[in-house]
Amino acid sequence: MEKSVAGIRSRFRLYDAILQLNNEHFLFLAGKDGELGATFASPELLKRFGVKPEEFFNQLSRTVVWDKESTNNLVTLPLPAGDFIICYSVTFLPGEESPMAQKAIIGRDLTAEQRLRQEQQETGELVEHVIQNSRDLILIHDEGIIKYASNGAAKLLGVSSADKLIGASFYSFIPEKNAKATIERDKRIIEFDGEIIEDSEEFLTKDGHKFFAMLRERAVTFQGRHMILAVASDISDIVASENQCHELWERIELAKKQESMVVMAAGIAHDFNNMLSGIIGNANLLAGELQDNDKAQQFLGRIELAARQAADLTRQLVTYATGSGLELAPIYLKNIINDMLSLLRASIPRSVDLKFNCQEQVEVLADASQIRQVVMNLLINAAEAISMNRSTGLVTVVTRAIAITGEQNETDYLKRPLPIGKYVALEVTDNGPGIPADNIEKIFDPMYSTKKKSRGLGLASLLGIVRSHHGFIGINSIVGVGTTVRVYLPQTSQAVTTQEIEPLSGAVSSNERLPEEKGSLKESGREPPKSPEVKSEPASPPKVIKREQRAGGTILVIDDEQALLSIAKLALEIVGYQVDAVSSGEDGLELLRQNQHKYSVVLTDFAMPGLSGVALLKAIAKLNPDVPLVLTSGYSWNSLKGQIDVPIAGYLQKPFGASDIARAVDMAMPAK
């Protein structure tokens, strides 16, 4: 018996030593009737519980169940320092009186471990909740096979639920052109074990729709294997916004380029008009000196004709640059087309059919000559497009009234929505090769052309004309199918019913004419308001300035261009006028101050260095309100008349000849 007791005590000392090393465990013995025996607990454990040993073990003996052997029992023990979770096991120890003479209870404090496990569980549940409710794509794949997926992944990839993604190939949602690179990238991530890769990626939904996402990938251990964790955020709106910003920037750059072209075109037109006036004027003067030389007259006529043809180009430049030169009046597009039928038919190859479809019409406030140029340019471009890759084709011209309410997809050639309003649309459609989308914005660039031989400013001039009429141009083109160019001009009145205007449709031959439009200027007798403009005479035959004595008078000529000043002086002297010529507005005013009633007519340029044209005219009228004023400029009278508030007796638009100068002064001379 003594040996048994000694053995037990030896084990107790061993237990005590173990417990001193392990701060989590405790041990106590109890008799078969529950009386408390030896107890062992680490000081650290008792300190944590906030109790003395006897208090702890008494509380424990009343709480545990020890009527049978058991292991890993959990019990919550209320102690002064709080509630603690205790894990204990019950073992029966044999004795001399009975095999179950004593009961050994050994246990440890699991409070921290259980709380950590609970926190981990709660954290896991929270993380899963966040993942499954995130709009982002979150998934784990093993060499492309999806092992875990979030609801956001299912939604972005167009799958009904996340479960449907399990077992699917991640790479099947990557466009084929990018899949190989994505696979190689994922292999590198696994190889370098944890490298984070972030990049924009293009994805495909189950239905094949594309979207862009910012993809982040890294290696993780899942289900005992190295796999790829992929997280992707949809950035389609950001990409679209960036594309819009890029398009806006390109439009700004295009606008800057066009603005530079406008400034350049205006400067070229101004200088070129002065040069042409010198050519035409000198040709007129030389023709007067060589009246008996028929051969010289023929050559001079050709010179003047070529110069006046060049003048048409400068007018295009001015129109492109400023939109000036317009003589606005209410017109019907149908009438314009009707007047041009023979010319249109003769201007395009016979292998190209020409058809019209003019529906109900309304008036537009426009310059008829400029609109004719628009129609001609569009038809010639359409016919030439057809001739580029086929021998025959069809050009269709349609006019129709249209109301833009904001609900349609009507846009201009830059894909900008059209302003809400009522328009008349002129549509010219060809079945030529079509225009690549990247080239549509370029075709209105004066320096851009797809033709081997370009003609004038072409579509650039057309754009200037349409803008000067507060209109817009839209283009629809499909490569290999054809192109429709649509010109929108604002309406000036409500639509005329089809009972009032007979619709035009079908093919039109070169000798056919459209019915005269009811309500047109021709039928109503309306005429545009009279202006002081003196029109240049036809170029052939050449104009001859004959030496003759007029009723007399002294003319004051003001122009900063010395060549034009000399031509005007000589032309007026030839026909019998006396002339004082000065090269600045200030010098002209000084002569008028000295001799207010000397001059019968003042002939002056509008745009000169120093004193502005408006200020010069006002100063002249103030010095002598009765002297007739003849004005010259490279711009049209319509573009300038709004700036001028003094009476103008005559207006000459450059370029003009010597005969035009003499005629304008003759018409302005006061009646005797």
XYZ file of C-alpha atoms in Angstrom:
672
model
C 0.000 0.000 0.000
C 2.805 2.332 0.853
C 4.271 1.652 -2.589
C 0.980 2.495 -4.258
C 0.659 5.733 -2.345
C 4.244 6.608 -3.122
C 3.613 5.912 -6.807
C 0.564 8.104 -6.858
C 2.379 10.900 -5.071
C 5.209 10.535 -7.560
C 2.730 10.949 -10.430
C 1.207 13.964 -8.682
C 4.599 15.589 -8.413
C 5.040 14.911 -12.125
C 1.642 16.441 -12.875
C 2.497 19.405 -10.720
C 5.742 19.942 -12.616
C 3.906 19.679 -15.933
C 1.268 22.161 -14.831
C 3.931 24.596 -13.718
C 5.217 24.563 -17.281
C 1.781 24.683 -18.944
C -0.214 27.697 -17.866
C -3.437 26.415 -19.417
C -3.985 23.143 -17.488
C -5.252 22.107 -14.086
C -5.801 18.764 -12.284
C -7.580 17.623 -9.170
C -8.564 14.355 -7.514
C -11.850 13.512 -5.904
C -13.033 10.602 -3.870
C -15.709 8.203 -5.035
C -18.296 10.174 -3.141
C -17.145 13.499 -4.555
C -15.021 14.690 -1.702
C -12.238 16.958 -2.978
C -8.747 15.521 -2.916
C -5.415 16.770 -4.171
C -5.498 19.771 -6.519
C -2.986 21.165 -8.976
C -3.213 24.406 -11.024
C -0.640 26.776 -12.399
C -0.336 30.118 -10.644
C -0.730 31.878 -14.001
C -4.067 30.131 -14.574
C -5.396 31.008 -11.135
C -4.261 34.595 -11.559
C -6.173 34.798 -14.847
C -9.301 33.385 -13.184
C -8.974 35.872 -10.327
C -9.556 33.237 -7.607
C -7.704 31.299 -4.960
C -7.074 27.593 -5.590
C -9.685 26.302 -3.143
C -12.361 28.654 -4.540
C -11.627 27.548 -8.095
C -11.668 23.837 -7.393
C -14.778 24.023 -5.193
C -16.601 25.868 -7.994
C -15.284 23.369 -10.509
C -16.297 20.325 -8.438
C -19.859 21.642 -8.274
C -20.003 22.198 -12.029
C -18.368 19.224 -13.722
C -20.056 15.899 -14.343
C -17.828 13.050 -13.100
C -20.061 10.055 -12.636
C -18.423 8.384 -15.647
C -15.232 8.617 -17.594
C -15.347 11.141 -20.429
C -13.095 13.306 -22.530
C -13.138 16.824 -23.984
C -16.150 18.062 -22.106
C -16.901 21.788 -22.368
C -18.361 23.833 -19.571
C -18.696 27.546 -18.941
C -17.410 28.429 -15.497
C -18.544 31.751 -13.960
C -15.638 33.223 -12.039
C -14.890 36.674 -10.574
C -12.785 37.617 -13.621
C -15.572 36.572 -15.974
C -16.996 33.533 -17.690
C -14.374 31.003 -18.778
C -14.721 28.044 -21.113
C -13.174 24.925 -19.577
C -12.394 21.686 -21.406
C -11.979 18.698 -19.054
C -11.690 14.916 -19.036
C -12.652 12.462 -16.255
C -10.497 9.396 -15.500
C -11.059 6.783 -12.794
C -7.976 5.849 -10.746
C -7.832 2.387 -9.174
C -7.355 2.012 -5.441
C -7.162 -0.743 -2.825
C -10.798 -0.562 -1.921
C -12.254 -0.205 -5.398
C -11.140 0.029 -9.038
C -12.806 3.471 -9.011
C -11.605 4.641 -5.657
C -10.666 8.077 -7.011
C -11.514 10.267 -9.931
C -8.945 12.418 -11.681
C -10.204 15.490 -13.484
C -7.693 17.129 -15.843
C -8.528 20.148 -17.959
C -7.432 23.368 -19.539
C -8.699 26.869 -20.226
C -10.112 27.119 -23.794
C -11.586 30.586 -23.423
C -9.090 32.403 -25.670
C -9.042 29.570 -28.202
C -12.821 29.333 -28.354
C -13.200 33.079 -28.657
C -10.580 33.131 -31.438
C -12.356 30.294 -33.197
C -15.679 32.117 -32.851
C -14.143 35.341 -34.118
C -12.612 33.478 -37.038
C -15.960 31.921 -37.810
C -17.710 35.256 -37.604
C -14.981 36.850 -39.687
C -15.256 34.087 -42.257
C -19.009 34.522 -42.421
C -18.582 38.285 -42.768
C -15.960 37.892 -45.504
C -18.185 35.451 -47.365
C -21.112 37.861 -47.021
C -19.002 40.718 -48.384
C -17.685 38.594 -51.246
C -21.081 37.281 -52.246
C -22.650 40.744 -52.116
C -19.838 42.498 -53.954
C -20.456 43.666 -57.509
C -16.891 42.677 -58.373
C -15.864 39.456 -60.029
C -14.162 37.298 -57.378
C -13.147 33.727 -58.178
C -10.437 31.128 -57.637
C -9.313 28.913 -60.485
C -6.904 26.003 -60.741
C -5.164 26.118 -64.143
C -8.271 27.803 -65.522
C -10.884 25.545 -63.882
C -13.056 27.663 -61.576
C -13.186 26.285 -58.009
C -14.886 29.187 -56.251
C -16.946 32.113 -57.596
C -18.896 35.031 -56.174
C -22.362 36.194 -57.110
C -20.756 39.289 -58.621
C -18.706 37.071 -60.917
C -21.853 35.294 -62.049
C -23.628 38.580 -62.737
C -20.740 40.153 -64.654
C -20.171 37.022 -66.727
C -23.861 36.653 -67.533
C -24.412 33.358 -65.653
C -27.563 32.688 -63.612
C -25.744 31.753 -60.360
C -22.255 31.355 -58.929
C -22.718 27.573 -58.735
C -22.982 27.472 -62.526
C -19.429 28.797 -62.780
C -17.866 26.001 -60.705
C -15.987 23.699 -63.083
C -16.178 26.134 -65.997
C -13.064 27.477 -67.718
C -12.026 30.967 -66.636
C -10.316 31.457 -69.998
C -13.552 30.863 -71.891
C -14.595 34.337 -70.685
C -11.479 35.958 -72.189
C -11.515 36.918 -75.899
C -9.589 34.402 -77.962
C -7.061 37.039 -79.068
C -6.102 37.665 -75.399
C -6.527 34.180 -73.891
C -2.995 32.923 -74.638
C -1.352 35.935 -72.996
C -3.616 35.574 -69.929
C -2.702 31.887 -69.543
C 1.025 32.671 -69.712
C 0.604 35.433 -67.146
C -1.179 33.094 -64.712
C 1.603 30.523 -65.071
C 4.139 33.174 -64.066
C 2.037 34.072 -61.006
C 2.027 30.451 -59.822
C 5.735 30.108 -60.589
C 6.682 33.154 -58.520
C 4.194 32.174 -55.783
C 2.164 35.186 -54.862
C 3.149 37.869 -57.372
C 0.261 40.316 -57.707
C -0.611 41.295 -61.270
C -2.979 44.208 -61.959
C -4.037 45.106 -65.478
C -7.074 46.076 -67.527
C -8.641 43.069 -69.198
C -11.333 42.573 -71.783
C -13.943 39.979 -70.797
C -16.740 38.188 -72.621
C -20.081 37.363 -71.048
C -21.734 34.017 -71.661
C -23.735 35.680 -74.473
C -20.613 37.099 -76.093
C -20.977 40.733 -75.000
C -17.710 42.516 -74.209
C -16.885 44.527 -71.114
C -13.699 45.931 -69.617
C -12.486 45.262 -66.072
C -9.500 46.045 -63.903
C -8.164 42.571 -63.055
C -5.987 41.783 -60.026
C -4.506 38.270 -59.652
C -2.283 36.525 -57.115
C -1.392 32.999 -56.039
C -3.247 31.515 -53.040
C -3.462 28.125 -51.356
C -6.964 26.697 -51.646
C -8.057 23.118 -51.048
C -4.408 22.204 -50.532
C -3.222 23.476 -53.946
C -1.663 26.617 -55.382
C -4.366 28.406 -57.339
C -5.108 31.848 -58.797
C -7.307 34.331 -56.957
C -8.817 36.724 -59.521
C -10.629 39.928 -58.562
C -12.011 42.161 -61.334
C -13.908 45.466 -61.193
C -16.072 46.539 -64.114
C -14.551 49.688 -65.653
C -16.610 49.754 -68.859
C -18.078 53.153 -67.952
C -14.609 54.529 -67.221
C -13.273 53.174 -70.517
C -16.263 54.648 -72.348
C -15.687 57.970 -70.587
C -12.002 57.897 -71.521
C -12.957 57.130 -75.109
C -15.381 60.056 -75.067
C -12.667 62.310 -73.656
C -10.310 61.081 -76.353
C -12.923 61.743 -79.028
C -13.595 65.181 -77.519
C -9.887 65.946 -77.533
C -9.654 64.866 -81.168
C -12.603 67.121 -81.997
C -10.932 70.024 -80.186
C -7.767 69.391 -82.167
C -9.827 69.196 -85.350
C -11.578 72.455 -84.454
C -8.203 74.106 -83.840
C -6.980 72.828 -87.159
C -10.094 74.058 -88.925
C -9.786 77.412 -87.163
C -6.209 77.707 -88.423
C -7.415 76.797 -91.897
C -10.105 79.470 -91.634
C -7.562 82.151 -90.737
C -5.249 80.990 -93.489
C -8.056 80.803 -96.043
C -9.256 84.310 -95.216
C -5.741 85.714 -95.561
C -5.113 83.889 -98.830
C -8.459 85.016 -100.247
C -7.781 88.671 -99.331
C -4.320 88.737 -100.909
C -5.361 86.665 -103.893
C -8.333 88.921 -104.612
C -6.036 91.937 -104.693
C -3.699 90.142 -107.095
C -6.563 89.088 -109.341
C -7.912 92.622 -109.375
C -4.483 93.742 -110.571
C -4.471 91.092 -113.301
C -7.997 91.840 -114.513
C -7.534 95.614 -114.262
C -4.282 95.622 -116.209
C -5.791 93.278 -118.808
C -8.644 95.781 -119.277
C -6.243 98.692 -119.593
C -4.027 96.838 -122.063
C -7.068 95.852 -124.090
C -7.877 99.542 -124.428
C -4.387 100.246 -125.731
C -4.542 97.364 -128.260
C -8.065 97.740 -129.590
C -7.000 97.136 -133.204
C -4.976 93.991 -132.460
C -7.394 91.054 -132.673
C -4.778 88.518 -131.653
C -3.904 90.519 -128.543
C -7.587 90.900 -127.721
C -7.971 87.109 -127.866
C -5.066 86.544 -125.488
C -6.220 89.279 -123.129
C -9.693 87.732 -123.080
C -8.182 84.422 -122.024
C -6.194 86.147 -119.269
C -9.292 87.842 -117.906
C -11.354 84.646 -118.169
C -8.729 82.659 -116.241
C -8.534 85.376 -113.598
C -12.283 85.453 -113.119
C -12.358 81.667 -112.868
C -9.700 81.948 -110.184
C -11.959 84.504 -108.502
C -14.568 81.764 -108.073
C -12.003 79.821 -106.055
C -11.338 82.812 -103.804
C -15.082 83.119 -103.195
C -15.040 79.493 -102.061
C -12.189 80.346 -99.715
C -14.108 83.296 -98.298
C -17.225 81.176 -97.873
C -15.222 78.440 -96.146
C -13.504 80.952 -93.892
C -16.372 83.252 -92.926
C -19.616 81.979 -94.448
C -19.995 85.371 -96.069
C -21.205 86.086 -99.552
C -24.762 84.947 -98.932
C -27.804 86.466 -100.612
C -30.536 84.955 -98.480
C -34.102 84.485 -99.670
C -36.864 81.907 -99.044
C -36.380 79.033 -101.516
C -37.548 75.481 -102.125
C -34.879 72.838 -102.645
C -37.137 71.235 -105.234
C -36.945 74.356 -107.396
C -33.169 74.468 -107.097
C -32.906 70.868 -108.286
C -35.408 71.557 -111.055
C -33.300 74.422 -112.426
C -30.150 72.294 -112.345
C -31.384 69.075 -113.969
C -29.682 69.524 -117.316
C -26.438 70.650 -115.698
C -26.509 67.807 -113.186
C -27.088 65.207 -115.857
C -24.266 66.602 -117.972
C -21.867 66.699 -114.999
C -21.893 62.981 -114.184
C -21.017 59.991 -116.380
C -23.865 58.496 -118.423
C -23.135 55.129 -116.814
C -24.394 56.518 -113.499
C -28.184 56.646 -113.108
C -29.690 59.659 -111.371
C -32.979 59.377 -109.476
C -34.968 61.838 -107.386
C -37.517 61.464 -104.627
C -38.787 64.842 -103.409
C -41.552 64.557 -100.829
C -43.493 67.359 -99.069
C -41.522 70.604 -99.075
C -41.062 73.644 -96.892
C -39.055 76.783 -97.434
C -35.512 77.372 -96.251
C -33.817 80.760 -96.002
C -30.776 80.289 -98.207
C -28.542 81.618 -100.944
C -29.725 79.859 -104.088
C -26.326 79.972 -105.802
C -24.608 78.488 -102.746
C -27.192 75.716 -102.459
C -26.661 74.928 -106.148
C -22.974 74.509 -105.373
C -23.857 72.154 -102.497
C -26.066 70.012 -104.749
C -23.470 69.967 -107.525
C -20.617 69.048 -105.188
C -22.587 66.233 -103.570
C -23.669 64.713 -106.883
C -20.230 64.938 -108.464
C -18.619 63.371 -105.386
C -21.183 60.567 -105.374
C -20.697 59.864 -109.090
C -16.910 59.898 -108.751
C -17.125 57.516 -105.798
C -19.046 55.052 -107.958
C -16.544 55.397 -110.806
C -13.670 54.447 -108.483
C -14.481 50.726 -108.513
C -17.365 50.046 -110.897
C -18.577 51.035 -114.342
C -22.228 51.607 -113.479
C -24.097 52.799 -110.445
C -26.970 54.781 -108.968
C -27.127 58.175 -107.269
C -30.377 58.983 -105.465
C -31.363 62.485 -104.374
C -34.049 62.846 -101.694
C -35.482 65.982 -100.092
C -37.779 65.737 -97.098
C -38.996 67.687 -94.112
C -37.824 66.364 -90.775
C -38.429 67.332 -87.143
C -35.641 66.562 -84.667
C -37.193 65.945 -81.253
C -34.190 64.454 -79.476
C -35.605 60.932 -79.639
C -34.050 60.078 -83.009
C -30.472 59.031 -83.566
C -29.810 61.805 -86.078
C -26.221 63.071 -85.696
C -23.775 65.153 -87.655
C -20.608 63.763 -89.242
C -18.799 64.058 -85.876
C -21.527 61.913 -84.250
C -22.892 64.860 -82.280
C -26.694 64.891 -81.773
C -28.498 67.460 -83.893
C -30.182 70.377 -82.101
C -33.930 70.032 -81.661
C -35.815 71.783 -84.440
C -37.410 71.506 -87.867
C -35.218 70.991 -90.903
C -35.315 70.257 -94.604
C -32.962 67.364 -95.356
C -31.154 66.972 -98.681
C -29.910 63.385 -98.997
C -27.544 62.165 -101.704
C -26.924 58.406 -101.718
C -24.516 56.415 -103.873
C -23.723 52.715 -104.121
C -19.987 53.296 -104.368
C -17.231 51.758 -102.242
C -18.191 53.564 -99.028
C -15.983 55.538 -96.640
C -13.974 53.888 -93.835
C -15.117 55.169 -90.431
C -11.668 56.604 -89.654
C -11.799 58.790 -92.771
C -15.234 60.376 -92.322
C -13.947 63.253 -90.187
C -11.088 63.857 -92.642
C -13.142 64.358 -95.802
C -13.960 67.967 -94.862
C -10.290 68.821 -94.424
C -9.210 71.101 -97.305
C -5.862 69.303 -97.454
C -7.371 65.796 -97.585
C -8.490 64.059 -100.751
C -8.802 60.484 -101.990
C -8.865 61.628 -105.619
C -5.876 61.701 -107.922
C -7.088 65.047 -109.212
C -8.879 67.136 -106.625
C -11.122 70.031 -107.630
C -11.043 73.212 -105.573
C -12.074 73.041 -101.931
C -14.794 70.448 -102.578
C -16.396 69.222 -99.364
C -14.508 71.760 -97.235
C -16.282 74.557 -99.116
C -19.560 72.643 -98.830
C -19.139 72.452 -95.034
C -18.526 76.199 -94.888
C -21.665 76.884 -96.919
C -23.852 74.630 -94.765
C -22.539 76.137 -91.537
C -23.131 79.648 -92.859
C -26.781 78.618 -93.306
C -26.868 77.369 -89.675
C -27.169 73.835 -91.007
C -25.485 70.507 -90.355
C -24.036 67.607 -92.319
C -24.501 63.943 -91.431
C -22.862 60.935 -93.068
C -23.813 57.268 -93.031
C -21.426 54.977 -94.868
C -20.824 51.236 -95.080
C -17.675 50.023 -96.806
C -18.640 47.967 -99.848
C -22.265 49.172 -99.779
C -22.293 52.929 -100.277
C -22.647 56.342 -98.678
C -25.428 58.763 -97.780
C -24.554 62.411 -97.189
C -27.377 64.302 -95.507
C -27.535 68.120 -95.367
C -29.908 69.618 -92.777
C -31.122 73.189 -93.345
C -33.463 74.953 -90.878
C -37.052 75.407 -92.052
C -38.491 78.887 -92.373
C -42.195 77.889 -92.428
C -44.558 75.015 -91.827
C -44.668 72.221 -94.342
C -46.776 72.706 -97.473
C -49.251 69.882 -97.893
C -48.946 67.347 -100.662
C -52.113 68.754 -102.247
C -50.259 72.032 -102.825
C -47.042 70.518 -104.183
C -46.865 67.543 -106.451
C -44.238 65.098 -105.139
C -41.350 64.285 -107.455
C -40.127 60.710 -107.695
C -38.485 58.376 -110.152
C -35.668 58.840 -112.637
C -35.197 62.186 -114.357
C -33.548 62.511 -117.753
C -31.508 65.476 -118.919
C -34.366 67.126 -120.801
C -37.011 66.860 -118.083
C -37.943 69.646 -115.662
C -39.764 69.558 -112.378
C -43.063 71.389 -112.002
C -42.614 75.011 -110.898
C -43.074 75.231 -107.142
C -46.147 77.034 -105.971
C -45.201 79.880 -103.704
C -41.734 80.198 -105.244
C -40.018 83.529 -105.795
C -40.495 83.191 -109.535
C -44.237 82.625 -109.306
C -44.932 85.129 -106.542
C -42.904 87.902 -108.153
C -40.874 88.419 -104.985
C -37.422 89.841 -105.582
C -34.531 90.057 -103.187
C -33.984 93.549 -101.755
C -31.948 95.879 -103.940
C -28.341 96.464 -102.966
C -25.662 98.953 -104.103
C -23.566 96.073 -105.454
C -22.191 96.566 -108.968
C -21.928 93.140 -110.611
C -18.862 92.358 -112.701
C -19.596 91.853 -116.381
C -18.902 88.543 -118.139
C -15.217 87.931 -118.817
C -15.322 87.309 -122.548
C -14.793 89.312 -124.686
C -12.270 91.403 -122.709
C -13.467 94.731 -121.367
C -12.056 97.723 -123.197
C -11.656 101.109 -121.493
C -12.211 103.729 -124.186
C -10.724 107.199 -123.843
C -13.575 109.645 -123.674
C -14.545 112.836 -121.910
C -17.232 112.386 -119.286
C -19.254 115.137 -117.720
C -16.267 115.706 -115.494
C -15.603 115.510 -111.801
C -12.854 114.686 -109.370
C -12.728 111.276 -107.723
C -10.939 110.508 -104.448
C -9.554 106.949 -104.471
C -8.367 105.339 -101.211
C -6.681 101.895 -101.217
C -3.646 100.513 -99.405
C -2.760 98.246 -102.351
C -0.557 100.285 -104.688
C -1.373 98.116 -107.735
C -5.127 98.626 -107.307
C -4.640 102.302 -106.579
C -2.751 102.749 -109.863
C -5.316 100.783 -111.878
C -8.257 102.738 -110.426
C -6.517 106.072 -111.042
C -5.602 105.204 -114.623
C -9.018 103.679 -115.437
C -10.896 106.726 -114.188
C -8.526 109.154 -115.920
C -8.964 107.295 -119.204
C -12.726 107.848 -119.110
C -12.288 111.542 -118.310
C -12.273 111.917 -114.530
C -9.695 113.755 -112.481
C -8.327 111.570 -109.705
C -6.620 112.085 -106.346
C -5.262 108.750 -105.074
C -4.021 108.053 -101.525
C -2.983 104.831 -99.784
C -4.520 105.283 -96.307
C -7.790 106.334 -94.729
C -6.039 109.027 -92.691
C -4.589 110.641 -95.838
C -8.004 110.514 -97.528
C -9.672 112.267 -94.596
C -6.995 114.965 -94.620
C -7.730 115.721 -98.309
C -11.438 115.883 -97.562
C -10.872 118.298 -94.694
C -8.872 120.569 -96.980
C -11.374 120.343 -99.871
C -14.728 119.200 -98.499
C -16.709 119.890 -101.697
C -14.038 119.106 -104.287
C -14.844 115.449 -104.829
C -17.791 114.112 -106.817
C -17.320 110.506 -105.604
C -15.135 108.788 -103.011
C -13.983 105.272 -103.970
C -12.494 103.486 -100.940
C -11.408 100.033 -99.821
C -13.112 98.739 -96.656
C -10.266 96.834 -94.965
C -6.997 98.772 -94.648
C -4.314 99.148 -91.986
C -4.917 101.869 -89.432
C -8.374 103.414 -89.494
C -11.135 100.772 -89.713
C -13.525 100.718 -92.641
C -16.544 101.564 -90.486
C -14.756 104.492 -88.808
C -13.529 105.786 -92.174
C -17.008 105.765 -93.728
C -18.495 107.569 -90.711
C -15.747 110.197 -90.804
C -16.239 110.804 -94.541
C -20.021 111.129 -94.120
C -19.487 113.568 -91.256
C -17.147 115.780 -93.316
C -19.363 115.702 -96.417
C -22.679 113.851 -96.046
C -23.555 114.546 -99.708
C -20.553 112.900 -101.370
C -21.451 109.476 -102.903
C -19.439 106.583 -101.487
C -18.343 103.593 -103.589
C -17.000 100.784 -101.386
C -14.703 97.885 -102.397
C -13.964 94.685 -100.449
C -13.175 91.022 -100.858
C -16.327 90.153 -98.915
C -19.872 90.240 -100.223
C -22.228 93.147 -99.626
C -24.549 90.938 -97.565
C -21.756 90.115 -95.135
C -20.823 93.780 -94.623
C -24.073 95.714 -94.797
C -24.903 95.023 -91.154
C -21.761 96.911 -90.090
C -22.432 99.999 -92.225
C -24.878 102.683 -91.160
C -24.110 105.366 -93.776
C -25.533 105.549 -97.327
C -23.514 103.619 -99.920
C -23.884 104.574 -103.603
C -22.027 101.602 -105.017
C -20.272 98.404 -103.953
C -17.581 96.427 -105.827
C -16.593 92.962 -104.647
C -13.023 91.953 -105.433
C -11.683 90.889 -107.782
C -12.873 93.466 -110.308
C -11.498 95.013 -113.460
C -10.812 98.540 -114.648
C -14.098 98.613 -116.555
C -15.971 97.664 -113.376
C -14.392 100.617 -111.536
C -15.400 103.078 -114.234
C -18.940 101.711 -114.376
C -19.376 101.837 -110.594
C -18.229 105.478 -110.440
C -20.454 106.372 -113.399
C -23.479 104.907 -111.613
C -22.630 106.750 -108.389
C -22.106 110.173 -109.980
C -24.719 112.674 -108.809
C -27.360 113.562 -111.389
C -26.843 116.941 -112.998
